[in-house]
C-alpha cells in the first residue's frame, strides 16, 4: 500500500507498505502500471461490442491463447483475465476500488528487470464507478458460460455502486487528482468529474439487473452529467 492511503477521505485504515496480492490484468503501455481508468475502456469497447453484436465472430479458439478450447469465446477469456485483476483491486471491507497499481516512478527496463516496489494507490469514486460498470457488463457476458462467476462479479459490482452511492466523492467534484509527492507513480489521468462514470455504472447495472433503483439513479444523473464526446 502507498503511504498516502493511511490518511485521505476514503481510507479504510490501510497500513503503509503492507502487501496485498494482485493477480491478472494488463500493463498499461510502455510502463508497467495497471490503471482502472484505462482498463475500463476495454470493457466499453470490446465488452460492449460483444454485448451489442453477439452474432459477430467472437469464437472460442480464434486467438490461440491458453484458454482456447474451453468452450468460451477467447475474447471473453481475455476479459476474464482482466476481471481477475480488477476484482483484486477492490477493497472487500467496503467495496471501494483502488485506481492504480504501479511502481513509484516510471520503469525504465524490461519487465523482467524491474525490481522496485510496486504501490497500490488510492480508492477513488471514478475508479469504483468504472469497476461497477465493468462488472455489470462482464456478468452479462459470462452468464451463459459460468453463472457462479457472473453472480460473484455482479455482487462485487453492486458493492462498488453502494460505495459510490454512500461515500464522499473523491477527488471532490470539480477538482483534479494529483499524484502524491512521495512515490508519484505513473500518469494521473485526471478528470474534474466522476459523474459520467457514475452514470455509466447506473446504466450498466440497470441493464444487467433490471432493478429500477439503478434506472432512477441514471435518470437523476442525466441532467447534471458533463459529457465530453471526445
PDB file of C-alpha atoms in Angstrom:
ATOM      1  CA  UNK A   1       0.000   0.000   0.000  1.00  0.00           C
ATOM      2  CA  UNK A   2       1.204   3.500  -0.831  1.00  0.00           C
ATOM      3  CA  UNK A   3       1.666   5.515   2.380  1.00  0.00           C
ATOM      4  CA  UNK A   4      -0.869   8.103   1.187  1.00  0.00           C
ATOM      5  CA  UNK A   5      -3.645   5.555   1.804  1.00  0.00           C
ATOM      6  CA  UNK A   6      -3.312   5.967   5.553  1.00  0.00           C
ATOM      7  CA  UNK A   7      -4.878   9.447   5.580  1.00  0.00           C
ATOM      8  CA  UNK A   8      -7.295  10.549   2.864  1.00  0.00           C
ATOM      9  CA  UNK A   9     -11.120  10.748   2.707  1.00  0.00           C
ATOM     10  CA  UNK A  10     -11.691   7.151   1.510  1.00  0.00           C
ATOM     11  CA  UNK A  11      -9.106   5.441   3.709  1.00  0.00           C
ATOM     12  CA  UNK A  12     -10.156   2.246   5.465  1.00  0.00           C
ATOM     13  CA  UNK A  13      -7.073   2.115   7.655  1.00  0.00           C
ATOM     14  CA  UNK A  14      -4.648   0.581   5.161  1.00  0.00           C
ATOM     15  CA  UNK A  15      -1.193   0.107   6.649  1.00  0.00           C
ATOM     16  CA  UNK A  16       1.515   1.873   4.602  1.00  0.00           C
ATOM     17  CA  UNK A  17       3.864  -0.549   2.840  1.00  0.00           C
ATOM     18  CA  UNK A  18       1.746  -3.562   3.794  1.00  0.00           C
ATOM     19  CA  UNK A  19       1.298  -6.096   0.999  1.00  0.00           C
ATOM     20  CA  UNK A  20      -1.818  -7.133  -0.889  1.00  0.00           C
ATOM     21  CA  UNK A  21      -1.880  -9.856  -3.598  1.00  0.00           C
ATOM     22  CA  UNK A  22      -2.797  -8.598  -7.068  1.00  0.00           C
ATOM     23  CA  UNK A  23      -3.394 -11.002  -9.968  1.00  0.00           C
ATOM     24  CA  UNK A  24      -4.052 -10.836 -13.710  1.00  0.00           C
ATOM     25  CA  UNK A  25      -4.620  -7.763 -15.814  1.00  0.00           C
ATOM     26  CA  UNK A  26      -2.614  -5.919 -18.433  1.00  0.00           C
ATOM     27  CA  UNK A  27       0.304  -3.500 -18.416  1.00  0.00           C
ATOM     28  CA  UNK A  28      -0.838  -0.049 -19.495  1.00  0.00           C
ATOM     29  CA  UNK A  29       1.659   0.905 -22.212  1.00  0.00           C
ATOM     30  CA  UNK A  30       5.425   1.345 -22.259  1.00  0.00           C
ATOM     31  CA  UNK A  31       5.287   1.454 -18.487  1.00  0.00           C
ATOM     32  CA  UNK A  32       4.075  -1.454 -16.386  1.00  0.00           C
ATOM     33  CA  UNK A  33       1.319   0.260 -14.459  1.00  0.00           C
ATOM     34  CA  UNK A  34      -2.175  -1.198 -14.132  1.00  0.00           C
ATOM     35  CA  UNK A  35      -4.844   1.541 -14.291  1.00  0.00           C
ATOM     36  CA  UNK A  36      -8.563   1.004 -13.735  1.00  0.00           C
ATOM     37  CA  UNK A  37      -9.239   4.142 -15.797  1.00  0.00           C
ATOM     38  CA  UNK A  38      -7.578   2.651 -18.862  1.00  0.00           C
ATOM     39  CA  UNK A  39      -8.801  -0.902 -18.362  1.00  0.00           C
ATOM     40  CA  UNK A  40     -12.369   0.424 -18.249  1.00  0.00           C
ATOM     41  CA  UNK A  41     -12.064   1.358 -21.916  1.00  0.00           C
ATOM     42  CA  UNK A  42     -11.508  -2.318 -22.755  1.00  0.00           C
ATOM     43  CA  UNK A  43     -14.935  -3.148 -21.386  1.00  0.00           C
ATOM     44  CA  UNK A  44     -16.511  -0.161 -23.084  1.00  0.00           C
ATOM     45  CA  UNK A  45     -15.054  -1.100 -26.491  1.00  0.00           C
ATOM     46  CA  UNK A  46     -14.615  -4.880 -26.552  1.00  0.00           C
ATOM     47  CA  UNK A  47     -17.171  -5.818 -23.942  1.00  0.00           C
ATOM     48  CA  UNK A  48     -19.892  -3.640 -25.415  1.00  0.00           C
ATOM     49  CA  UNK A  49     -19.078  -4.943 -28.913  1.00  0.00           C
ATOM     50  CA  UNK A  50     -19.757  -8.494 -27.703  1.00  0.00           C
ATOM     51  CA  UNK A  51     -22.777  -7.300 -25.802  1.00  0.00           C
ATOM     52  CA  UNK A  52     -24.441  -5.486 -28.700  1.00  0.00           C
ATOM     53  CA  UNK A  53     -23.333  -7.688 -31.614  1.00  0.00           C
ATOM     54  CA  UNK A  54     -23.185 -11.260 -30.306  1.00  0.00           C
ATOM     55  CA  UNK A  55     -23.770 -12.647 -33.809  1.00  0.00           C
ATOM     56  CA  UNK A  56     -20.413 -11.332 -34.993  1.00  0.00           C
ATOM     57  CA  UNK A  57     -17.305 -13.511 -34.961  1.00  0.00           C
ATOM     58  CA  UNK A  58     -16.488 -13.928 -31.263  1.00  0.00           C
ATOM     59  CA  UNK A  59     -15.409 -17.551 -31.126  1.00  0.00           C
ATOM     60  CA  UNK A  60     -13.546 -19.997 -28.946  1.00  0.00           C
ATOM     61  CA  UNK A  61     -10.106 -20.745 -30.370  1.00  0.00           C
ATOM     62  CA  UNK A  62      -9.739 -17.650 -32.561  1.00  0.00           C
ATOM     63  CA  UNK A  63      -6.897 -16.063 -30.563  1.00  0.00           C
ATOM     64  CA  UNK A  64      -4.799 -19.136 -29.718  1.00  0.00           C
ATOM     65  CA  UNK A  65      -4.487 -18.227 -26.030  1.00  0.00           C
ATOM     66  CA  UNK A  66      -4.008 -20.706 -23.155  1.00  0.00           C
ATOM     67  CA  UNK A  67      -7.777 -20.817 -22.554  1.00  0.00           C
ATOM     68  CA  UNK A  68      -8.631 -21.648 -26.178  1.00  0.00           C
ATOM     69  CA  UNK A  69     -10.755 -24.767 -26.415  1.00  0.00           C
ATOM     70  CA  UNK A  70     -12.627 -24.264 -23.134  1.00  0.00           C
ATOM     71  CA  UNK A  71     -15.955 -23.532 -24.819  1.00  0.00           C
ATOM     72  CA  UNK A  72     -15.809 -19.799 -24.038  1.00  0.00           C
ATOM     73  CA  UNK A  73     -15.094 -17.133 -26.700  1.00  0.00           C
ATOM     74  CA  UNK A  74     -11.410 -16.245 -26.493  1.00  0.00           C
ATOM     75  CA  UNK A  75     -12.057 -12.539 -26.170  1.00  0.00           C
ATOM     76  CA  UNK A  76     -14.283 -13.252 -23.170  1.00  0.00           C
ATOM     77  CA  UNK A  77     -11.481 -15.326 -21.642  1.00  0.00           C
ATOM     78  CA  UNK A  78      -9.255 -12.280 -22.116  1.00  0.00           C
ATOM     79  CA  UNK A  79     -11.799 -10.068 -20.388  1.00  0.00           C
ATOM     80  CA  UNK A  80     -11.893 -12.624 -17.585  1.00  0.00           C
ATOM     81  CA  UNK A  81      -8.120 -12.245 -17.133  1.00  0.00           C
ATOM     82  CA  UNK A  82      -8.669  -8.510 -16.808  1.00  0.00           C
ATOM     83  CA  UNK A  83     -11.542  -9.021 -14.392  1.00  0.00           C
ATOM     84  CA  UNK A  84      -9.344 -11.194 -12.155  1.00  0.00           C
ATOM     85  CA  UNK A  85      -7.122  -8.145 -11.753  1.00  0.00           C
ATOM     86  CA  UNK A  86      -9.981  -5.679 -11.311  1.00  0.00           C
ATOM     87  CA  UNK A  87     -11.534  -7.852  -8.584  1.00  0.00           C
ATOM     88  CA  UNK A  88      -8.211  -7.947  -6.742  1.00  0.00           C
ATOM     89  CA  UNK A  89      -8.185  -4.122  -6.764  1.00  0.00           C
ATOM     90  CA  UNK A  90     -11.439  -3.957  -4.786  1.00  0.00           C
ATOM     91  CA  UNK A  91     -11.308  -3.447  -1.021  1.00  0.00           C
ATOM     92  CA  UNK A  92     -13.509  -6.210   0.363  1.00  0.00           C
ATOM     93  CA  UNK A  93     -14.099  -4.273   3.566  1.00  0.00           C
ATOM     94  CA  UNK A  94     -16.121  -1.519   1.881  1.00  0.00           C
ATOM     95  CA  UNK A  95     -16.435  -2.161  -1.876  1.00  0.00           C
ATOM     96  CA  UNK A  96     -14.199   0.720  -2.952  1.00  0.00           C
ATOM     97  CA  UNK A  97     -11.689   0.188  -5.751  1.00  0.00           C
ATOM     98  CA  UNK A  98      -8.032   1.253  -5.815  1.00  0.00           C
ATOM     99  CA  UNK A  99      -7.415   3.118  -9.026  1.00  0.00           C
ATOM    100  CA  UNK A 100      -3.822   2.204  -9.856  1.00  0.00           C
ATOM    101  CA  UNK A 101      -1.053  -0.314  -9.271  1.00  0.00           C
ATOM    102  CA  UNK A 102       2.363   0.914 -10.397  1.00  0.00           C
ATOM    103  CA  UNK A 103       5.977   1.435  -9.459  1.00  0.00           C
ATOM    104  CA  UNK A 104       6.729   4.601  -7.524  1.00  0.00           C
ATOM    105  CA  UNK A 105       8.297   6.065 -10.685  1.00  0.00           C
ATOM    106  CA  UNK A 106       8.163   5.071 -14.339  1.00  0.00           C
ATOM    107  CA  UNK A 107      10.087   1.861 -15.018  1.00  0.00           C
ATOM    108  CA  UNK A 108      12.990   2.119 -17.443  1.00  0.00           C
ATOM    109  CA  UNK A 109      13.936  -1.513 -18.087  1.00  0.00           C
ATOM    110  CA  UNK A 110      12.255  -4.630 -19.372  1.00  0.00           C
ATOM    111  CA  UNK A 111       9.553  -6.159 -17.135  1.00  0.00           C
ATOM    112  CA  UNK A 112      11.838  -8.989 -16.038  1.00  0.00           C
ATOM    113  CA  UNK A 113      14.387  -6.447 -14.812  1.00  0.00           C
ATOM    114  CA  UNK A 114      12.024  -4.381 -12.659  1.00  0.00           C
ATOM    115  CA  UNK A 115      12.974  -4.682  -9.008  1.00  0.00           C
ATOM    116  CA  UNK A 116      11.489  -1.504  -7.482  1.00  0.00           C
ATOM    117  CA  UNK A 117       8.472  -1.848  -5.184  1.00  0.00           C
ATOM    118  CA  UNK A 118       5.038  -1.526  -6.773  1.00  0.00           C
ATOM    119  CA  UNK A 119       2.409   0.514  -4.975  1.00  0.00           C
ATOM    120  CA  UNK A 120      -1.364   0.380  -4.713  1.00  0.00           C
ATOM    121  CA  UNK A 121      -2.777   3.913  -4.892  1.00  0.00           C
ATOM    122  CA  UNK A 122      -5.975   5.458  -3.560  1.00  0.00           C
ATOM    123  CA  UNK A 123      -9.536   4.317  -3.923  1.00  0.00           C
ATOM    124  CA  UNK A 124     -11.439   6.873  -5.991  1.00  0.00           C
ATOM    125  CA  UNK A 125     -15.084   7.449  -6.829  1.00  0.00           C
ATOM    126  CA  UNK A 126     -14.288   7.359 -10.527  1.00  0.00           C
ATOM    127  CA  UNK A 127     -12.406   4.037 -10.441  1.00  0.00           C
ATOM    128  CA  UNK A 128     -15.070   2.459  -8.234  1.00  0.00           C
ATOM    129  CA  UNK A 129     -17.863   3.552 -10.583  1.00  0.00           C
ATOM    130  CA  UNK A 130     -15.891   2.272 -13.571  1.00  0.00           C
ATOM    131  CA  UNK A 131     -15.442  -1.082 -11.847  1.00  0.00           C
ATOM    132  CA  UNK A 132     -19.198  -1.254 -11.225  1.00  0.00           C
ATOM    133  CA  UNK A 133     -19.851  -0.728 -14.946  1.00  0.00           C
ATOM    134  CA  UNK A 134     -17.138  -3.201 -15.980  1.00  0.00           C
ATOM    135  CA  UNK A 135     -18.500  -5.829 -13.612  1.00  0.00           C
ATOM    136  CA  UNK A 136     -22.068  -5.392 -14.808  1.00  0.00           C
ATOM    137  CA  UNK A 137     -21.009  -5.849 -18.445  1.00  0.00           C
ATOM    138  CA  UNK A 138     -18.854  -8.858 -17.645  1.00  0.00           C
ATOM    139  CA  UNK A 139     -21.606 -10.510 -15.607  1.00  0.00           C
ATOM    140  CA  UNK A 140     -23.956 -10.254 -18.599  1.00  0.00           C
ATOM    141  CA  UNK A 141     -21.387 -11.678 -20.979  1.00  0.00           C
ATOM    142  CA  UNK A 142     -20.230 -14.601 -18.811  1.00  0.00           C
ATOM    143  CA  UNK A 143     -23.685 -15.600 -17.512  1.00  0.00           C
ATOM    144  CA  UNK A 144     -24.329 -18.260 -20.156  1.00  0.00           C
ATOM    145  CA  UNK A 145     -20.859 -19.794 -19.700  1.00  0.00           C
ATOM    146  CA  UNK A 146     -20.273 -19.545 -15.939  1.00  0.00           C
ATOM    147  CA  UNK A 147     -23.272 -18.497 -13.874  1.00  0.00           C
ATOM    148  CA  UNK A 148     -21.467 -18.663 -10.475  1.00  0.00           C
ATOM    149  CA  UNK A 149     -18.697 -16.392 -11.808  1.00  0.00           C
ATOM    150  CA  UNK A 150     -21.333 -13.992 -13.148  1.00  0.00           C
ATOM    151  CA  UNK A 151     -23.034 -13.829  -9.756  1.00  0.00           C
ATOM    152  CA  UNK A 152     -19.725 -13.244  -7.948  1.00  0.00           C
ATOM    153  CA  UNK A 153     -18.701 -10.381 -10.221  1.00  0.00           C
ATOM    154  CA  UNK A 154     -22.147  -8.790 -10.207  1.00  0.00           C
ATOM    155  CA  UNK A 155     -22.170  -8.837  -6.404  1.00  0.00           C
ATOM    156  CA  UNK A 156     -18.791  -7.064  -6.401  1.00  0.00           C
ATOM    157  CA  UNK A 157     -20.119  -4.506  -8.898  1.00  0.00           C
ATOM    158  CA  UNK A 158     -23.146  -3.814  -6.726  1.00  0.00           C
ATOM    159  CA  UNK A 159     -20.916  -3.403  -3.672  1.00  0.00           C
ATOM    160  CA  UNK A 160     -18.900  -0.877  -5.674  1.00  0.00           C
ATOM    161  CA  UNK A 161     -22.070   1.018  -6.558  1.00  0.00           C
ATOM    162  CA  UNK A 162     -23.089   1.102  -2.894  1.00  0.00           C
ATOM    163  CA  UNK A 163     -19.676   2.594  -2.086  1.00  0.00           C
ATOM    164  CA  UNK A 164     -20.133   5.269  -4.758  1.00  0.00           C
ATOM    165  CA  UNK A 165     -23.666   5.997  -3.571  1.00  0.00           C
ATOM    166  CA  UNK A 166     -22.881   6.337   0.125  1.00  0.00           C
ATOM    167  CA  UNK A 167     -19.309   7.665   0.365  1.00  0.00           C
ATOM    168  CA  UNK A 168     -17.992  11.153  -0.341  1.00  0.00           C
ATOM    169  CA  UNK A 169     -16.991  11.836  -3.943  1.00  0.00           C
ATOM    170  CA  UNK A 170     -13.200  11.841  -4.042  1.00  0.00           C
ATOM    171  CA  UNK A 171     -11.426  13.650  -5.531  1.00  0.00           C
ATOM    172  CA  UNK A 172     -14.148  16.199  -4.885  1.00  0.00           C
ATOM    173  CA  UNK A 173     -16.317  17.222  -7.825  1.00  0.00           C
ATOM    174  CA  UNK A 174     -14.592  19.910  -9.861  1.00  0.00           C
ATOM    175  CA  UNK A 175     -11.090  19.046  -8.682  1.00  0.00           C
ATOM    176  CA  UNK A 176      -8.348  17.019 -10.320  1.00  0.00           C
ATOM    177  CA  UNK A 177      -6.481  14.047  -8.898  1.00  0.00           C
ATOM    178  CA  UNK A 178      -2.820  14.803  -8.263  1.00  0.00           C
ATOM    179  CA  UNK A 179      -0.069  12.265  -7.702  1.00  0.00           C
ATOM    180  CA  UNK A 180       1.392  12.121  -4.203  1.00  0.00           C
ATOM    181  CA  UNK A 181       4.776  13.783  -3.788  1.00  0.00           C
ATOM    182  CA  UNK A 182       6.380  10.615  -2.457  1.00  0.00           C
ATOM    183  CA  UNK A 183       6.418   7.731  -4.972  1.00  0.00           C
ATOM    184  CA  UNK A 184       4.315   9.661  -7.517  1.00  0.00           C
ATOM    185  CA  UNK A 185       3.840   6.665  -9.797  1.00  0.00           C
ATOM    186  CA  UNK A 186       2.690   6.998 -13.400  1.00  0.00           C
ATOM    187  CA  UNK A 187       0.045   9.024 -15.223  1.00  0.00           C
ATOM    188  CA  UNK A 188      -2.670  10.867 -13.303  1.00  0.00           C
ATOM    189  CA  UNK A 189      -5.481  10.559 -15.852  1.00  0.00           C
ATOM    190  CA  UNK A 190      -7.351  13.326 -14.079  1.00  0.00           C
ATOM    191  CA  UNK A 191     -10.882  14.484 -14.845  1.00  0.00           C
ATOM    192  CA  UNK A 192     -12.887  17.089 -12.942  1.00  0.00           C
ATOM    193  CA  UNK A 193     -15.984  14.932 -12.604  1.00  0.00           C
ATOM    194  CA  UNK A 194     -16.799  11.352 -11.646  1.00  0.00           C
ATOM    195  CA  UNK A 195     -20.415  11.708 -12.757  1.00  0.00           C
ATOM    196  CA  UNK A 196     -20.035  10.349 -16.304  1.00  0.00           C
ATOM    197  CA  UNK A 197     -18.651   7.117 -14.857  1.00  0.00           C
ATOM    198  CA  UNK A 198     -21.352   7.045 -12.191  1.00  0.00           C
ATOM    199  CA  UNK A 199     -23.971   7.361 -14.915  1.00  0.00           C
ATOM    200  CA  UNK A 200     -22.289   4.614 -16.942  1.00  0.00           C
ATOM    201  CA  UNK A 201     -22.337   2.356 -13.873  1.00  0.00           C
ATOM    202  CA  UNK A 202     -26.011   3.031 -13.202  1.00  0.00           C
ATOM    203  CA  UNK A 203     -26.907   2.274 -16.835  1.00  0.00           C
ATOM    204  CA  UNK A 204     -24.958  -0.989 -16.985  1.00  0.00           C
ATOM    205  CA  UNK A 205     -26.247  -2.189 -13.624  1.00  0.00           C
ATOM    206  CA  UNK A 206     -29.820  -1.391 -14.657  1.00  0.00           C
ATOM    207  CA  UNK A 207     -29.426  -3.316 -17.912  1.00  0.00           C
ATOM    208  CA  UNK A 208     -27.939  -6.320 -16.110  1.00  0.00           C
ATOM    209  CA  UNK A 209     -30.295  -6.457 -13.129  1.00  0.00           C
ATOM    210  CA  UNK A 210     -33.487  -4.673 -14.182  1.00  0.00           C
ATOM    211  CA  UNK A 211     -33.520  -3.021 -10.748  1.00  0.00           C
ATOM    212  CA  UNK A 212     -35.389   0.287 -11.123  1.00  0.00           C
ATOM    213  CA  UNK A 213     -33.204   1.868  -8.435  1.00  0.00           C
ATOM    214  CA  UNK A 214     -30.384   1.912 -10.994  1.00  0.00           C
ATOM    215  CA  UNK A 215     -32.720   3.387 -13.614  1.00  0.00           C
ATOM    216  CA  UNK A 216     -33.702   6.116 -11.141  1.00  0.00           C
ATOM    217  CA  UNK A 217     -30.044   6.842 -10.430  1.00  0.00           C
ATOM    218  CA  UNK A 218     -29.321   7.067 -14.153  1.00  0.00           C
ATOM    219  CA  UNK A 219     -32.189   9.498 -14.720  1.00  0.00           C
ATOM    220  CA  UNK A 220     -31.121  11.637 -11.774  1.00  0.00           C
ATOM    221  CA  UNK A 221     -27.614  11.948 -13.205  1.00  0.00           C
ATOM    222  CA  UNK A 222     -28.599  12.713 -16.808  1.00  0.00           C
ATOM    223  CA  UNK A 223     -29.130  16.448 -16.410  1.00  0.00           C
ATOM    224  CA  UNK A 224     -26.082  17.033 -14.249  1.00  0.00           C
ATOM    225  CA  UNK A 225     -23.530  14.928 -16.088  1.00  0.00           C
ATOM    226  CA  UNK A 226     -20.932  16.883 -18.095  1.00  0.00           C
ATOM    227  CA  UNK A 227     -20.486  14.756 -21.232  1.00  0.00           C
ATOM    228  CA  UNK A 228     -17.429  15.151 -23.439  1.00  0.00           C
ATOM    229  CA  UNK A 229     -17.977  13.273 -26.700  1.00  0.00           C
ATOM    230  CA  UNK A 230     -14.194  13.091 -27.335  1.00  0.00           C
TER     231      UNK A 230
END
